């Protein structure tokens, strides 16, 4: 199963559309993660342990064949929602990210397609030791104009890049 994580909660978010397009091109079973999690709070964890929705997300990461993460660019970085989810997952047992094939991507309004968010996401993932796919880099610029009413990419250039990225991720996931 491919797990998709979108760093945006907005209904109709371009990053969610991008994750769904990635899943379509990857093929096979797919689950979209729910990142509506409580804010990371050591007092909450000390009092109640890992929240069930956080444990569910960590288990999904652990069980996935591969993971696709797409983040919007907020103030030149990844979204707070996504960073919160990553921080919570890091608090769970068993290092679910270790060795996991992961593709990082971004869809953003700017002309760089969220390049800074993607780099910040790469840095945020580094301590978890996943197998981050080396490319091609998927950065969708002027994102709101790149999807049709069904959520499909309309740009041949972006579609070609995303297809290649998913072929690479699939090979990495199945190579062990």
mmCIF file of C-alpha atoms in Angstrom:
data_model
loop_
_atom_site.group_PDB
_atom_site.id
_atom_site.type_symbol
_atom_site.label_atom_id
_atom_site.label_comp_id
_atom_site.label_asym_id
_atom_site.label_seq_id
_atom_site.Cartn_x
_atom_site.Cartn_y
_atom_site.Cartn_z
ATOM 1 C CA UNK A 1 0.000 0.000 0.000
ATOM 2 C CA UNK A 2 1.151 3.516 -0.833
ATOM 3 C CA UNK A 3 0.530 6.041 1.944
ATOM 4 C CA UNK A 4 -0.011 9.665 0.960
ATOM 5 C CA UNK A 5 0.530 12.560 3.334
ATOM 6 C CA UNK A 6 -0.575 16.051 2.359
ATOM 7 C CA UNK A 7 0.724 18.966 4.380
ATOM 8 C CA UNK A 8 -2.453 20.927 3.731
ATOM 9 C CA UNK A 9 -5.814 20.587 5.454
ATOM 10 C CA UNK A 10 -7.635 22.871 3.015
ATOM 11 C CA UNK A 11 -10.509 21.310 1.137
ATOM 12 C CA UNK A 12 -9.416 21.057 -2.482
ATOM 13 C CA UNK A 13 -5.729 21.572 -1.577
ATOM 14 C CA UNK A 14 -3.365 21.297 -4.515
ATOM 15 C CA UNK A 15 -0.953 19.233 -2.413
ATOM 16 C CA UNK A 16 -3.697 16.702 -1.718
ATOM 17 C CA UNK A 17 -4.466 16.629 -5.437
ATOM 18 C CA UNK A 18 -0.774 16.063 -6.134
ATOM 19 C CA UNK A 19 -0.621 13.179 -3.644
ATOM 20 C CA UNK A 20 -3.700 11.597 -5.232
ATOM 21 C CA UNK A 21 -2.186 11.968 -8.719
ATOM 22 C CA UNK A 22 1.019 10.376 -7.441
ATOM 23 C CA UNK A 23 -1.019 7.457 -6.077
ATOM 24 C CA UNK A 24 -2.850 7.030 -9.371
ATOM 25 C CA UNK A 25 0.460 6.846 -11.226
ATOM 26 C CA UNK A 26 2.077 4.603 -8.613
ATOM 27 C CA UNK A 27 -0.767 2.100 -8.903
ATOM 28 C CA UNK A 28 -2.174 -0.330 -6.361
ATOM 29 C CA UNK A 29 -3.751 0.212 -2.955
ATOM 30 C CA UNK A 30 -3.588 3.732 -1.529
ATOM 31 C CA UNK A 31 -4.461 5.441 1.752
ATOM 32 C CA UNK A 32 -4.484 9.174 2.428
ATOM 33 C CA UNK A 33 -3.231 9.933 5.935
ATOM 34 C CA UNK A 34 -5.200 12.080 8.339
ATOM 35 C CA UNK A 35 -2.887 14.741 9.785
ATOM 36 C CA UNK A 36 -5.566 16.468 11.864
ATOM 37 C CA UNK A 37 -3.649 15.748 15.052
ATOM 38 C CA UNK A 38 -3.436 17.542 18.386
ATOM 39 C CA UNK A 39 -0.483 19.875 18.728
ATOM 40 C CA UNK A 40 2.571 18.093 20.056
ATOM 41 C CA UNK A 41 2.502 18.675 23.805
ATOM 42 C CA UNK A 42 4.819 16.838 26.194
ATOM 43 C CA UNK A 43 2.319 17.318 29.023
ATOM 44 C CA UNK A 44 -0.418 15.679 26.935
ATOM 45 C CA UNK A 45 1.869 12.780 26.110
ATOM 46 C CA UNK A 46 3.018 12.403 29.730
ATOM 47 C CA UNK A 47 -0.573 12.376 30.960
ATOM 48 C CA UNK A 48 -2.261 10.257 28.278
ATOM 49 C CA UNK A 49 0.495 8.668 26.182
ATOM 50 C CA UNK A 50 0.608 8.798 22.393
ATOM 51 C CA UNK A 51 -2.802 9.891 21.070
ATOM 52 C CA UNK A 52 -4.587 7.086 19.160
ATOM 53 C CA UNK A 53 -4.728 9.117 15.931
ATOM 54 C CA UNK A 54 -0.959 9.625 16.090
ATOM 55 C CA UNK A 55 -0.354 5.920 16.685
ATOM 56 C CA UNK A 56 -2.662 5.111 13.746
ATOM 57 C CA UNK A 57 -0.582 7.387 11.490
ATOM 58 C CA UNK A 58 2.716 5.891 12.717
ATOM 59 C CA UNK A 59 1.315 2.396 12.084
ATOM 60 C CA UNK A 60 0.263 3.417 8.565
ATOM 61 C CA UNK A 61 3.810 4.646 7.879
ATOM 62 C CA UNK A 62 5.270 1.407 9.245
ATOM 63 C CA UNK A 63 2.936 -0.798 7.174
ATOM 64 C CA UNK A 64 3.150 1.156 3.914
ATOM 65 C CA UNK A 65 5.178 -0.122 0.983
ATOM 66 C CA UNK A 66 6.186 3.507 0.340
ATOM 67 C CA UNK A 67 5.111 7.023 1.321
ATOM 68 C CA UNK A 68 4.491 10.146 -0.750
ATOM 69 C CA UNK A 69 4.575 13.465 1.119
ATOM 70 C CA UNK A 70 3.581 16.779 -0.436
ATOM 71 C CA UNK A 71 3.886 20.086 1.375
ATOM 72 C CA UNK A 72 2.714 23.560 0.531
ATOM 73 C CA UNK A 73 5.219 26.345 1.071
ATOM 74 C CA UNK A 74 4.295 28.529 4.026
ATOM 75 C CA UNK A 75 6.725 31.370 4.754
ATOM 76 C CA UNK A 76 9.544 29.598 2.897
ATOM 77 C CA UNK A 77 9.128 26.311 4.760
ATOM 78 C CA UNK A 78 6.934 23.254 5.157
ATOM 79 C CA UNK A 79 3.518 23.609 6.745
ATOM 80 C CA UNK A 80 3.091 23.545 10.519
ATOM 81 C CA UNK A 81 0.499 20.782 10.156
ATOM 82 C CA UNK A 82 3.036 18.547 8.431
ATOM 83 C CA UNK A 83 5.847 19.379 10.870
ATOM 84 C CA UNK A 84 3.523 18.595 13.784
ATOM 85 C CA UNK A 85 2.681 15.202 12.259
ATOM 86 C CA UNK A 86 6.358 14.388 11.697
ATOM 87 C CA UNK A 87 7.229 15.417 15.252
ATOM 88 C CA UNK A 88 4.434 13.272 16.707
ATOM 89 C CA UNK A 89 5.442 10.236 14.637
ATOM 90 C CA UNK A 90 8.998 10.627 15.948
ATOM 91 C CA UNK A 91 7.647 10.102 19.486
ATOM 92 C CA UNK A 92 6.228 6.646 18.687
ATOM 93 C CA UNK A 93 8.002 3.316 19.242
ATOM 94 C CA UNK A 94 9.924 1.478 16.580
ATOM 95 C CA UNK A 95 11.199 4.155 14.167
ATOM 96 C CA UNK A 96 8.476 3.725 11.507
ATOM 97 C CA UNK A 97 10.348 5.853 8.956
ATOM 98 C CA UNK A 98 13.659 3.955 9.087
ATOM 99 C CA UNK A 99 14.447 2.540 5.656
ATOM 100 C CA UNK A 100 11.000 3.467 4.296
ATOM 101 C CA UNK A 101 10.991 4.532 0.614
ATOM 102 C CA UNK A 102 9.663 8.108 0.557
ATOM 103 C CA UNK A 103 9.058 10.618 -2.231
ATOM 104 C CA UNK A 104 8.925 14.294 -1.288
ATOM 105 C CA UNK A 105 7.150 16.867 -3.431
ATOM 106 C CA UNK A 106 5.447 20.228 -3.321
ATOM 107 C CA UNK A 107 2.750 22.236 -5.048
ATOM 108 C CA UNK A 108 2.790 25.970 -4.410
ATOM 109 C CA UNK A 109 1.549 29.255 -5.824
ATOM 110 C CA UNK A 110 5.031 30.620 -6.493
ATOM 111 C CA UNK A 111 7.144 30.087 -9.576
ATOM 112 C CA UNK A 112 9.600 27.807 -7.734
ATOM 113 C CA UNK A 113 6.844 25.301 -6.948
ATOM 114 C CA UNK A 114 7.647 25.097 -3.248
ATOM 115 C CA UNK A 115 11.351 24.343 -3.613
ATOM 116 C CA UNK A 116 12.151 25.817 -0.185
ATOM 117 C CA UNK A 117 9.357 23.824 1.458
ATOM 118 C CA UNK A 118 10.614 20.673 -0.232
ATOM 119 C CA UNK A 119 14.146 21.297 1.007
ATOM 120 C CA UNK A 120 12.859 22.035 4.530
ATOM 121 C CA UNK A 121 10.849 18.804 4.376
ATOM 122 C CA UNK A 122 13.950 16.886 3.316
ATOM 123 C CA UNK A 123 15.820 18.346 6.316
ATOM 124 C CA UNK A 124 12.927 17.488 8.662
ATOM 125 C CA UNK A 125 12.918 13.882 7.413
ATOM 126 C CA UNK A 126 16.705 13.327 7.601
ATOM 127 C CA UNK A 127 16.840 12.322 11.308
ATOM 128 C CA UNK A 128 14.299 9.535 10.698
ATOM 129 C CA UNK A 129 16.601 7.803 8.164
ATOM 130 C CA UNK A 130 14.066 6.992 5.439
ATOM 131 C CA UNK A 131 15.144 6.088 1.917
ATOM 132 C CA UNK A 132 14.242 9.408 0.309
ATOM 133 C CA UNK A 133 13.898 9.059 -3.439
ATOM 134 C CA UNK A 134 16.493 11.108 -5.277
ATOM 135 C CA UNK A 135 14.257 12.220 -8.062
ATOM 136 C CA UNK A 136 13.170 13.532 -10.251
ATOM 137 C CA UNK A 137 12.144 16.461 -8.102
ATOM 138 C CA UNK A 138 8.418 17.221 -8.309
ATOM 139 C CA UNK A 139 7.781 20.928 -7.703
ATOM 140 C CA UNK A 140 4.498 22.168 -9.156
ATOM 141 C CA UNK A 141 4.511 25.951 -9.663
ATOM 142 C CA UNK A 142 1.390 28.111 -10.015
ATOM 143 C CA UNK A 143 -0.321 25.047 -8.587
ATOM 144 C CA UNK A 144 -3.951 26.144 -8.669
ATOM 145 C CA UNK A 145 -3.781 26.361 -12.464
ATOM 146 C CA UNK A 146 -2.166 22.929 -12.935
ATOM 147 C CA UNK A 147 -5.123 20.665 -12.089
ATOM 148 C CA UNK A 148 -8.440 20.142 -13.846
ATOM 149 C CA UNK A 149 -11.826 19.887 -12.126
ATOM 150 C CA UNK A 150 -11.209 16.180 -11.448
ATOM 151 C CA UNK A 151 -7.904 16.852 -9.676
ATOM 152 C CA UNK A 152 -5.753 15.588 -12.544
ATOM 153 C CA UNK A 153 -2.573 17.342 -13.618
ATOM 154 C CA UNK A 154 -3.026 19.142 -16.922
ATOM 155 C CA UNK A 155 0.603 20.005 -17.636
ATOM 156 C CA UNK A 156 2.380 17.341 -19.689
ATOM 157 C CA UNK A 157 5.682 18.459 -18.168
ATOM 158 C CA UNK A 158 4.523 17.943 -14.572
ATOM 159 C CA UNK A 159 2.725 14.726 -15.461
ATOM 160 C CA UNK A 160 5.878 13.330 -17.068
ATOM 161 C CA UNK A 161 8.001 14.281 -14.039
ATOM 162 C CA UNK A 162 5.509 12.830 -11.564
ATOM 163 C CA UNK A 163 5.205 9.622 -13.606
ATOM 164 C CA UNK A 164 8.971 9.175 -13.576
ATOM 165 C CA UNK A 165 9.123 9.942 -9.848
ATOM 166 C CA UNK A 166 6.484 7.295 -9.103
ATOM 167 C CA UNK A 167 8.221 4.729 -11.311
ATOM 168 C CA UNK A 168 11.429 5.395 -9.358
ATOM 169 C CA UNK A 169 9.651 5.144 -6.004
ATOM 170 C CA UNK A 170 7.923 1.895 -7.035
ATOM 171 C CA UNK A 171 11.278 0.372 -8.064
ATOM 172 C CA UNK A 172 12.852 1.483 -4.789
ATOM 173 C CA UNK A 173 9.952 0.075 -2.752
ATOM 174 C CA UNK A 174 10.025 -3.274 -4.495
ATOM 175 C CA UNK A 175 13.805 -3.630 -4.432
ATOM 176 C CA UNK A 176 13.705 -4.063 -0.697
#
